[in-house]
PDB file of C-alpha atoms in Angstrom:
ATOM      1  CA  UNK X  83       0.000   0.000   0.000  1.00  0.00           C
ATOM      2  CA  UNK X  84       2.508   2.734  -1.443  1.00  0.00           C
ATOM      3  CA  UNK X  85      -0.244   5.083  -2.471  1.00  0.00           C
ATOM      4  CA  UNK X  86      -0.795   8.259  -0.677  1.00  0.00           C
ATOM      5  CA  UNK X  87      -3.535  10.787  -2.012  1.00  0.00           C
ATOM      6  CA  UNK X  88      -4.858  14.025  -0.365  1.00  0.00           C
ATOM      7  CA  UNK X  89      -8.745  12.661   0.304  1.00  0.00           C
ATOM      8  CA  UNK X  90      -9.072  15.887   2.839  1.00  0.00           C
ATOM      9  CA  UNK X  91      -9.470  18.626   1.757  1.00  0.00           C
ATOM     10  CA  UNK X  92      -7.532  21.831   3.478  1.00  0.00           C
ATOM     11  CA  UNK X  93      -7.063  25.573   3.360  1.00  0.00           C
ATOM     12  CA  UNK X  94      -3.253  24.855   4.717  1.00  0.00           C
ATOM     13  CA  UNK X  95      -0.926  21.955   4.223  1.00  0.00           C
ATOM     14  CA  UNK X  96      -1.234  19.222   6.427  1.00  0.00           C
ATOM     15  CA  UNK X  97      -0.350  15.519   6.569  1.00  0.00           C
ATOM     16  CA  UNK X  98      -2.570  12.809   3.884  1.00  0.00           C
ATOM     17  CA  UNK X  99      -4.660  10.104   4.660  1.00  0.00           C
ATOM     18  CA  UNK X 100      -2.822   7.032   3.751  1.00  0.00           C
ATOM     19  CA  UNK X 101      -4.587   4.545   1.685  1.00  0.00           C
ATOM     20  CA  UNK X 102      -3.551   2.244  -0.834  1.00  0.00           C
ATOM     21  CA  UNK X 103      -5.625  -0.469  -3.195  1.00  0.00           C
ATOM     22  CA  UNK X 104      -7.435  -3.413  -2.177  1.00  0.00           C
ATOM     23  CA  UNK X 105      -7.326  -6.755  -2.800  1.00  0.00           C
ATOM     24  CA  UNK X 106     -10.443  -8.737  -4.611  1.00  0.00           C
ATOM     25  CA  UNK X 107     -11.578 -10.309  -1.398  1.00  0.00           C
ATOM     26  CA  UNK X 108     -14.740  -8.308   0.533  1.00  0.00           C
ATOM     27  CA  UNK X 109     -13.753  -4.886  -0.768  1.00  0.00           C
ATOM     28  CA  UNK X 110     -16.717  -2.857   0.792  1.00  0.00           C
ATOM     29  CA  UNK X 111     -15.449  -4.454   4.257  1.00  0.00           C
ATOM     30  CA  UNK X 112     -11.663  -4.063   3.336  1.00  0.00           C
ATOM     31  CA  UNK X 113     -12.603  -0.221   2.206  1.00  0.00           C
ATOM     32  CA  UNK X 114     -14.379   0.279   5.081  1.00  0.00           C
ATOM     33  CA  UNK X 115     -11.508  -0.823   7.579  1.00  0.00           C
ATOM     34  CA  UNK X 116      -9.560   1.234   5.849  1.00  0.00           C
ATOM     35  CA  UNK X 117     -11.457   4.716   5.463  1.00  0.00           C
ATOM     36  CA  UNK X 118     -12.412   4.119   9.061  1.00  0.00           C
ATOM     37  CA  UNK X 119      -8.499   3.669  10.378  1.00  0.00           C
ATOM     38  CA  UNK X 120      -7.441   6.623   8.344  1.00  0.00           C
ATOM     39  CA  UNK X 121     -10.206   8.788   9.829  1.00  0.00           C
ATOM     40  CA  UNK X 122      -8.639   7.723  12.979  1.00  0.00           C
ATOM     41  CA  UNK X 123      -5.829   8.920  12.398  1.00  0.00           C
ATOM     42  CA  UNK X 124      -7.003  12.363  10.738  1.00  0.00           C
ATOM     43  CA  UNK X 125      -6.477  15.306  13.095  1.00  0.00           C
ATOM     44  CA  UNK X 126     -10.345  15.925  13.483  1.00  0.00           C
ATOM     45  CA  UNK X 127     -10.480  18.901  15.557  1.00  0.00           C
ATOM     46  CA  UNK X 128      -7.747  20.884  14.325  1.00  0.00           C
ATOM     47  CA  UNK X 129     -10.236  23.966  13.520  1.00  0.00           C
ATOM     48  CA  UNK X 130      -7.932  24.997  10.075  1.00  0.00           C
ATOM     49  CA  UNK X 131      -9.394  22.018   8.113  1.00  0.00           C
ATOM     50  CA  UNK X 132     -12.360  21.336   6.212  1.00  0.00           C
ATOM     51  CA  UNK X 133     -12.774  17.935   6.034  1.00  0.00           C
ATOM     52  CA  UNK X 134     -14.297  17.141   2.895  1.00  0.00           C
ATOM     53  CA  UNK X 135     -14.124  13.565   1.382  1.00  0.00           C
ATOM     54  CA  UNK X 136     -13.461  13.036  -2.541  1.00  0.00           C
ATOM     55  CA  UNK X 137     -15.425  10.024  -3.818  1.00  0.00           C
ATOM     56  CA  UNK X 138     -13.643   9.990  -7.216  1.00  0.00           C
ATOM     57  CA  UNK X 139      -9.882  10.211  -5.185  1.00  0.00           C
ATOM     58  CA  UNK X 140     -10.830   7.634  -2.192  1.00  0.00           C
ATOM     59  CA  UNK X 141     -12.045   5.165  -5.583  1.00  0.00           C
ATOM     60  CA  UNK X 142      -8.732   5.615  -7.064  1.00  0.00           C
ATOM     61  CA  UNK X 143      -7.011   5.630  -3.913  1.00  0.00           C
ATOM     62  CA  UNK X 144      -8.572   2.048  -3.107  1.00  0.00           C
ATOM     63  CA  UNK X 145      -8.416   0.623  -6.901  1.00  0.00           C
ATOM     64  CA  UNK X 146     -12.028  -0.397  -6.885  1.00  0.00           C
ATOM     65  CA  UNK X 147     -15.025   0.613  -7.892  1.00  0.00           C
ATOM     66  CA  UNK X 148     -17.163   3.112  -6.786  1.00  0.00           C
ATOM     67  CA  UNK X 149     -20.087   0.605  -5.338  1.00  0.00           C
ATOM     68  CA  UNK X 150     -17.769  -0.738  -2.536  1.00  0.00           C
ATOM     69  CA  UNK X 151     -16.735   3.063  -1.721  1.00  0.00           C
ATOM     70  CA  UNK X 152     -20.409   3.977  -1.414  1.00  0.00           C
ATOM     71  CA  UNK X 153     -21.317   0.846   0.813  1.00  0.00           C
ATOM     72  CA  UNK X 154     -18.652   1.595   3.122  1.00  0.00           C
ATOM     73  CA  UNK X 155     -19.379   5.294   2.959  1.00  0.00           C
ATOM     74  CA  UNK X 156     -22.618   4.337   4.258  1.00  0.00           C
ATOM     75  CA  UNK X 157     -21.555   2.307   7.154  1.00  0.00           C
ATOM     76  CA  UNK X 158     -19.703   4.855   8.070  1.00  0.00           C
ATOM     77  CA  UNK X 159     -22.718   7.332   8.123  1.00  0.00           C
ATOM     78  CA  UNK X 160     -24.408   5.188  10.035  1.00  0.00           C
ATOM     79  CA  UNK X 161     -22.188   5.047  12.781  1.00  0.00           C
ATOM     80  CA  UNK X 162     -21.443   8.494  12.955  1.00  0.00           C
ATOM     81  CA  UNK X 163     -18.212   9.210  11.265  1.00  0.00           C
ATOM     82  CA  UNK X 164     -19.485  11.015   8.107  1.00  0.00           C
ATOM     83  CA  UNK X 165     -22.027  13.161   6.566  1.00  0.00           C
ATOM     84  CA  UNK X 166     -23.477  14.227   2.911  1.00  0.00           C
ATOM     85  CA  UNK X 167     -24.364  17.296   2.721  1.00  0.00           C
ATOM     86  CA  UNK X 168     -26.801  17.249  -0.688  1.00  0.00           C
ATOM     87  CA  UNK X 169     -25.265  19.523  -3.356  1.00  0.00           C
ATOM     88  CA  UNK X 170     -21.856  20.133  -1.291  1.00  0.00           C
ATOM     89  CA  UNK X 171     -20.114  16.264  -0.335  1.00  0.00           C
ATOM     90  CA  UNK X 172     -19.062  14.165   2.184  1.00  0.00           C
ATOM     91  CA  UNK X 173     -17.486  15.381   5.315  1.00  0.00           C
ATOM     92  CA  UNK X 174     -15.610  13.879   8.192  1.00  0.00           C
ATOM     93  CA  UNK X 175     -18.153  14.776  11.443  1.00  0.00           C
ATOM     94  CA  UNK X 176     -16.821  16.821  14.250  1.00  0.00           C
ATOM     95  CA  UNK X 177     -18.935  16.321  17.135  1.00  0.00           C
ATOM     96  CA  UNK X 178     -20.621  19.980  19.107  1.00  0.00           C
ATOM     97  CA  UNK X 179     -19.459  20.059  22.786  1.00  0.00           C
ATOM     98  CA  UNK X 180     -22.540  18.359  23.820  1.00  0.00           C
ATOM     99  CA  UNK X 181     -22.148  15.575  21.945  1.00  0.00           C
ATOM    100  CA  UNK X 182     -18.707  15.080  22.486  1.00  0.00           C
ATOM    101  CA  UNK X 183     -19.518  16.042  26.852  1.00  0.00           C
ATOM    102  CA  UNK X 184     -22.170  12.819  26.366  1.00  0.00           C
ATOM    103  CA  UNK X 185     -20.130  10.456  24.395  1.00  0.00           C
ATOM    104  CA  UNK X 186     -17.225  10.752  26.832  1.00  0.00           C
ATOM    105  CA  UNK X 187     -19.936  10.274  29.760  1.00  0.00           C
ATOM    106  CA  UNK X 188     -21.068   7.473  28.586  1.00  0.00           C
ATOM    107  CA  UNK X 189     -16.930   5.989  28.197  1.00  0.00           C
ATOM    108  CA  UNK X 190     -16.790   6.765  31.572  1.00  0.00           C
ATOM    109  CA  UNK X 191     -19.923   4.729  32.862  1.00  0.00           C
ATOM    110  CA  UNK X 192     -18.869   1.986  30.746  1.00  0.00           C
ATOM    111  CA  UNK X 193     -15.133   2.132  31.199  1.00  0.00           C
ATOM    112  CA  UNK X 194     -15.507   2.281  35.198  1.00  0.00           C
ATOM    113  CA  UNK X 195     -17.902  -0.954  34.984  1.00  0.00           C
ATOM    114  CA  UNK X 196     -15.065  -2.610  33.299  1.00  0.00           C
ATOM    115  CA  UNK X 197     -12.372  -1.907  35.072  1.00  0.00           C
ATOM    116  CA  UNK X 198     -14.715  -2.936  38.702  1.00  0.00           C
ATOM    117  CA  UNK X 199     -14.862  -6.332  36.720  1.00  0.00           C
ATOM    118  CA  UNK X 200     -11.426  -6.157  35.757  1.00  0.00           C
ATOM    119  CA  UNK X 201     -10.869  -6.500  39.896  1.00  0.00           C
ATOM    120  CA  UNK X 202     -12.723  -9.697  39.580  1.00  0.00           C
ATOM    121  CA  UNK X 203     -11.675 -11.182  36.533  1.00  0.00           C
ATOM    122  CA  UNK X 204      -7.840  -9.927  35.411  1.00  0.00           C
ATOM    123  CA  UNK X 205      -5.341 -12.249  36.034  1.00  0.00           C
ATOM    124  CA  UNK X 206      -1.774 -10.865  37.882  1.00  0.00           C
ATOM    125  CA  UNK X 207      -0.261 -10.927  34.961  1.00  0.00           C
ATOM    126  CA  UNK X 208      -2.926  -8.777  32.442  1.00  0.00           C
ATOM    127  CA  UNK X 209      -2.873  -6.235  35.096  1.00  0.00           C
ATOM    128  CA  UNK X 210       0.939  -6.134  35.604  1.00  0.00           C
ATOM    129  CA  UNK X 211       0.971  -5.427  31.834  1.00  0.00           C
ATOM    130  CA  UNK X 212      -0.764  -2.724  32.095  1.00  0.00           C
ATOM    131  CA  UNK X 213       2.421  -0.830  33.513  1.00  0.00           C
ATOM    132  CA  UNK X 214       4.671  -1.515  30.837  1.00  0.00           C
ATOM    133  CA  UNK X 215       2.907   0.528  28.183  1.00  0.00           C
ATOM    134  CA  UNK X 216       4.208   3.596  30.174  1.00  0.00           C
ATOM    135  CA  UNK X 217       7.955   2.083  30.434  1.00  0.00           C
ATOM    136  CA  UNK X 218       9.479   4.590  28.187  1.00  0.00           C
ATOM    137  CA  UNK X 219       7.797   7.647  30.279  1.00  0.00           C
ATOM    138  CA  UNK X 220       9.707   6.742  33.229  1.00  0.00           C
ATOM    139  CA  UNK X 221      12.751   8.792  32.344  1.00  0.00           C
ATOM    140  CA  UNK X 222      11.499  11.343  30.548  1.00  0.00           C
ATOM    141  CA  UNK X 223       8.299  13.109  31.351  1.00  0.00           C
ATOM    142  CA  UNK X 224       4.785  12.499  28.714  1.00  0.00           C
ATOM    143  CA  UNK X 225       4.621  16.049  27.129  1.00  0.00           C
ATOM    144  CA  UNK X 226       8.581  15.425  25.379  1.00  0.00           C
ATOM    145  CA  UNK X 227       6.332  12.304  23.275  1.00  0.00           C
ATOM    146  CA  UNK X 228       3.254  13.389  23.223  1.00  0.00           C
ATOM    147  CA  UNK X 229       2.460  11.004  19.608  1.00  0.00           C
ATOM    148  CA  UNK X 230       3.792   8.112  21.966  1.00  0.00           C
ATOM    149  CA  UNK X 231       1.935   9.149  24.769  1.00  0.00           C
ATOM    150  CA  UNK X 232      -0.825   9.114  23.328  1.00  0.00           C
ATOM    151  CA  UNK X 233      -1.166   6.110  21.460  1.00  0.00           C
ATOM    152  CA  UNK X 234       0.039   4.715  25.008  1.00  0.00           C
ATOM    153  CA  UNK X 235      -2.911   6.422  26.595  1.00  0.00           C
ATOM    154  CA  UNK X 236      -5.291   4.738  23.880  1.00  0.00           C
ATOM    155  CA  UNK X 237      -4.169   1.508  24.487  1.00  0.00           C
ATOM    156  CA  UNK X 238      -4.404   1.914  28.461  1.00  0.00           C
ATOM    157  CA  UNK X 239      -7.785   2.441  27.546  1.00  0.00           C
ATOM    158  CA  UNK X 240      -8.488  -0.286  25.756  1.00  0.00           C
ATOM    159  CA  UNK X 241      -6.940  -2.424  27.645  1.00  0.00           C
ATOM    160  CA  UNK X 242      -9.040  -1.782  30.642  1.00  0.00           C
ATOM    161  CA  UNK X 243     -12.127  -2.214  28.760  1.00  0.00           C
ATOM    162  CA  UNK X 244     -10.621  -5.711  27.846  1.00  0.00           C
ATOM    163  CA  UNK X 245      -9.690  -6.994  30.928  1.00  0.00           C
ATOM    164  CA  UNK X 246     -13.202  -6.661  31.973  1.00  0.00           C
ATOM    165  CA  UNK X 247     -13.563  -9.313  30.107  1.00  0.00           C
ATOM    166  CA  UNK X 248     -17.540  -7.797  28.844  1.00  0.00           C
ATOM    167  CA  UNK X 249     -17.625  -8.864  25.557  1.00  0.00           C
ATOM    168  CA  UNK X 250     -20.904  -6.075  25.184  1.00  0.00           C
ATOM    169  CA  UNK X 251     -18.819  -3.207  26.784  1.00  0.00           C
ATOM    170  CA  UNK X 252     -16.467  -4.069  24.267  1.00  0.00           C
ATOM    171  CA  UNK X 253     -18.652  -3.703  21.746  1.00  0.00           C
ATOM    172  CA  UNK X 254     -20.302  -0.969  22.803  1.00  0.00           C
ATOM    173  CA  UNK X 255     -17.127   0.737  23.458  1.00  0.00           C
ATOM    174  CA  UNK X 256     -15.570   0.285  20.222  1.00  0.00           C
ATOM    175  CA  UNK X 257     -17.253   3.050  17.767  1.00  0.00           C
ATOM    176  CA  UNK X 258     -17.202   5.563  20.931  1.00  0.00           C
ATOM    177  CA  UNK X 259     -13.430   4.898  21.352  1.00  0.00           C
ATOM    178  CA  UNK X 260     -12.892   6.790  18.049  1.00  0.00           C
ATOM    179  CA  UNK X 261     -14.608   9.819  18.969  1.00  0.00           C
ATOM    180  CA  UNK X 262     -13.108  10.178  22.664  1.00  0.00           C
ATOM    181  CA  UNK X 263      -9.905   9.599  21.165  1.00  0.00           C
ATOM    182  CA  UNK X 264     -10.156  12.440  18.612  1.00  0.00           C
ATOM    183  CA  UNK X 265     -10.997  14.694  21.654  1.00  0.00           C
ATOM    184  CA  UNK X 266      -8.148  13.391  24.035  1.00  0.00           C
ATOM    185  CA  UNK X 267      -5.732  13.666  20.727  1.00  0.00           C
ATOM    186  CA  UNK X 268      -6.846  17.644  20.530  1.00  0.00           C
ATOM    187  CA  UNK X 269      -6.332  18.233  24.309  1.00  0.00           C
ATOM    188  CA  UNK X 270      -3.542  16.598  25.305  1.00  0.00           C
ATOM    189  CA  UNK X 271      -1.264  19.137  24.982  1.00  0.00           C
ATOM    190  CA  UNK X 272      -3.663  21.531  27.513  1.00  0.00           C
ATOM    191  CA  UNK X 273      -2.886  22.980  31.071  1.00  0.00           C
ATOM    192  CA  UNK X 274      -0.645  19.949  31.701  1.00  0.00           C
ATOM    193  CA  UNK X 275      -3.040  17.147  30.863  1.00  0.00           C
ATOM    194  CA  UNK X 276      -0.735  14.453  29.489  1.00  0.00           C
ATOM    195  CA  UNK X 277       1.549  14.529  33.091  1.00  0.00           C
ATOM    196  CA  UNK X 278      -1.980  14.058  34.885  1.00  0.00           C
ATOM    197  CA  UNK X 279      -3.413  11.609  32.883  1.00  0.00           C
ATOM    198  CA  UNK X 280      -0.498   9.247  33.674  1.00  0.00           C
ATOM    199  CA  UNK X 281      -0.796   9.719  37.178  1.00  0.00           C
ATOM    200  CA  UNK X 282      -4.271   8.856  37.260  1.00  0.00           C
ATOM    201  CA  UNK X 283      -3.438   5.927  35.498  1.00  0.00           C
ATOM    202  CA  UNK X 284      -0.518   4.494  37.789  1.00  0.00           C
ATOM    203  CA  UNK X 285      -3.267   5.418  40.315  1.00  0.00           C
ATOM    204  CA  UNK X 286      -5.747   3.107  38.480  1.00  0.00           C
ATOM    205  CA  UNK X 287      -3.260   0.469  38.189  1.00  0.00           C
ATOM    206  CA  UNK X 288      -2.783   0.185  41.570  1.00  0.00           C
ATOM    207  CA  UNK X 289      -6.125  -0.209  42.271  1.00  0.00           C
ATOM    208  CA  UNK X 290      -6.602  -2.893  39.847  1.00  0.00           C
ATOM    209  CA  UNK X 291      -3.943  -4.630  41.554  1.00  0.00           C
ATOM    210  CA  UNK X 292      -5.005  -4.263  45.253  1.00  0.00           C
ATOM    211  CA  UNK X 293      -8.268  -5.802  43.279  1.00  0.00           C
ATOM    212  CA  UNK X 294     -10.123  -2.987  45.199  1.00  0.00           C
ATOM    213  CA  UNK X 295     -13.286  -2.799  43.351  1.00  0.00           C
ATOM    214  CA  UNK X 296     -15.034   0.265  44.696  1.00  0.00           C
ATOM    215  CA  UNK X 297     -11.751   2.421  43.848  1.00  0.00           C
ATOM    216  CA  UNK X 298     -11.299   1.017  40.755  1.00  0.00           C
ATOM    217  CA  UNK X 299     -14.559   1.778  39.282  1.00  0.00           C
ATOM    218  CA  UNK X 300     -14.713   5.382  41.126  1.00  0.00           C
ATOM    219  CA  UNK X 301     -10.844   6.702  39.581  1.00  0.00           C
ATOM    220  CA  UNK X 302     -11.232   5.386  36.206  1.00  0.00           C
ATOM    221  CA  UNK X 303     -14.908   6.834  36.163  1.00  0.00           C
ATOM    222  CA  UNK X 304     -13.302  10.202  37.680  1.00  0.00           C
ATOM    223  CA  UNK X 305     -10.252  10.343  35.377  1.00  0.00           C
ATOM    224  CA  UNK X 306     -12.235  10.137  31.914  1.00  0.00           C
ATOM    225  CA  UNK X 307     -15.175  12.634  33.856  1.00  0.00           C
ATOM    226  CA  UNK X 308     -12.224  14.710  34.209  1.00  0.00           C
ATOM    227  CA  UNK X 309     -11.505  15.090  30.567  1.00  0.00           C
ATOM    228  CA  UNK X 310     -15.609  16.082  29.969  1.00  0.00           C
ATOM    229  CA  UNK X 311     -14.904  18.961  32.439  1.00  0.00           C
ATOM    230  CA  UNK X 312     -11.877  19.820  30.464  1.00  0.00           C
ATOM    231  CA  UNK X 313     -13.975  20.026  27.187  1.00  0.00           C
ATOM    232  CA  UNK X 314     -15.929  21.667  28.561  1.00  0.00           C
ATOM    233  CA  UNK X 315     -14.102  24.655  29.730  1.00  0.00           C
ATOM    234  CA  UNK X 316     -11.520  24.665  27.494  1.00  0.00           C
ATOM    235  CA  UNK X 317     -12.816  23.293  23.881  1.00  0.00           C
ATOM    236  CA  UNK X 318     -14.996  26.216  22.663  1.00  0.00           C
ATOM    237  CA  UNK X 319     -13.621  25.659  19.148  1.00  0.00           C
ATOM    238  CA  UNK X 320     -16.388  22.856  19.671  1.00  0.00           C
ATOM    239  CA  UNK X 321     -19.373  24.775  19.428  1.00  0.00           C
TER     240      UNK X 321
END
């Protein structure tokens, strides 16, 4: 997949989605995996881009045909991720403040849950893991690798929500992972956030390892309640 092509369009220079063409087998899935994983990893919030969506360039992008593009463009729509605006195209969604305040409530209602089961159902060694995906912040403090950080962050996450071992909290947790992520990706660099966020989550850790349920569930539901009261002082740009 050697193929990059500007699918978003901006008013300033900025880094491509990266896409390149599919094989023959289940191409609406495979383009659908793909547009979603490259919206992913599309700065959503940054408030200089309009994120616009080329039909003709994602087709040629892929190598298929535009009925696979279509069918995955409308998964995506469904879940949330796009929008066509008749008359003007397809657009990557940013969510308002309120939606992105609810979707991040409802992570940390779901994400708490987990992590009280987590007490109950982690083995020693799932939760020991869970420290080593901060190793390489020991020395050097979060905001000098913020790109690492945060993928670290993400997977801390996710992580959590697996060792719950909920196979419907992982489920339900999956599409709403994408948005909170966009949001945590656009404020980690605020009033110090990244250095807190890996406190809380040492502080988590040790929780999950004492296999003390009640604190568990009531720091990982106040660390991700803390980012919705960061939005929403600090993110007017999503309004």
């Amino acid at each position: 997949m050697n193929t990059i092509v500007r699918l978003v369009h901006r008013p300033a220079p900025a880094a491509p989605l990266a896409l390149g063409p599919l094989n023959a087998t289940s191409l609406r899935d495979q383009a659908y995996s793909l547009l979603k994983n490259a919206i992913a990893e599309t700065d959503i919030y940054d408030p200089r881009q309009e994120l616009r969506l080329d039909e003709r360039q994602l087709t040629a992008a892929l190598g298929v045909s535009r009925t696979p593009i279509r069918e995955a463009l409308s998964l995506l729509e469904k879940e949330g991720f796009i929008r066509t605006v008749p008359r003007r195209g397809i657009y990557i969604v940013r969510k308002s403040k309120r939606e992105m305040m609810e979707m991040i409530e409802m992570w940390a209602a779901l994400e708490s849950m987990a992590a009280r089961l987590a007490t109950l159902r982690a083995t020693d060694a799932d939760i020991a893991a869970l420290r080593h995906l901060f190793d390489e912040f020991q020395n050097s403090p979060p905001s000098e690798h913020l790109g690492e950080y945060s993928d670290a962050n993400i997977a801390f996450h996710t992580a959590v929500i697996a060792l719950g071992g909920s196979q419907t909290i992982i489920e339900a947790t999956r599409n709403l992972l994408m948005h909170v992520r966009a949001i945590r990706r656009a404020t980690i660099t605020q009033s110090d956030r990244a250095a807190r966020s890996i406190t809380d989550h040492l502080r988590i850790i040790e929780a999950l390892e004492k296999r003390d349920t009640e604190l568990a569930q009531l720091l990982t539901r106040q660390h991700t309640l803390d980012l919705a009261s960061h939005v929403d002082r600090h993110c007017a740009f999503l309004d």
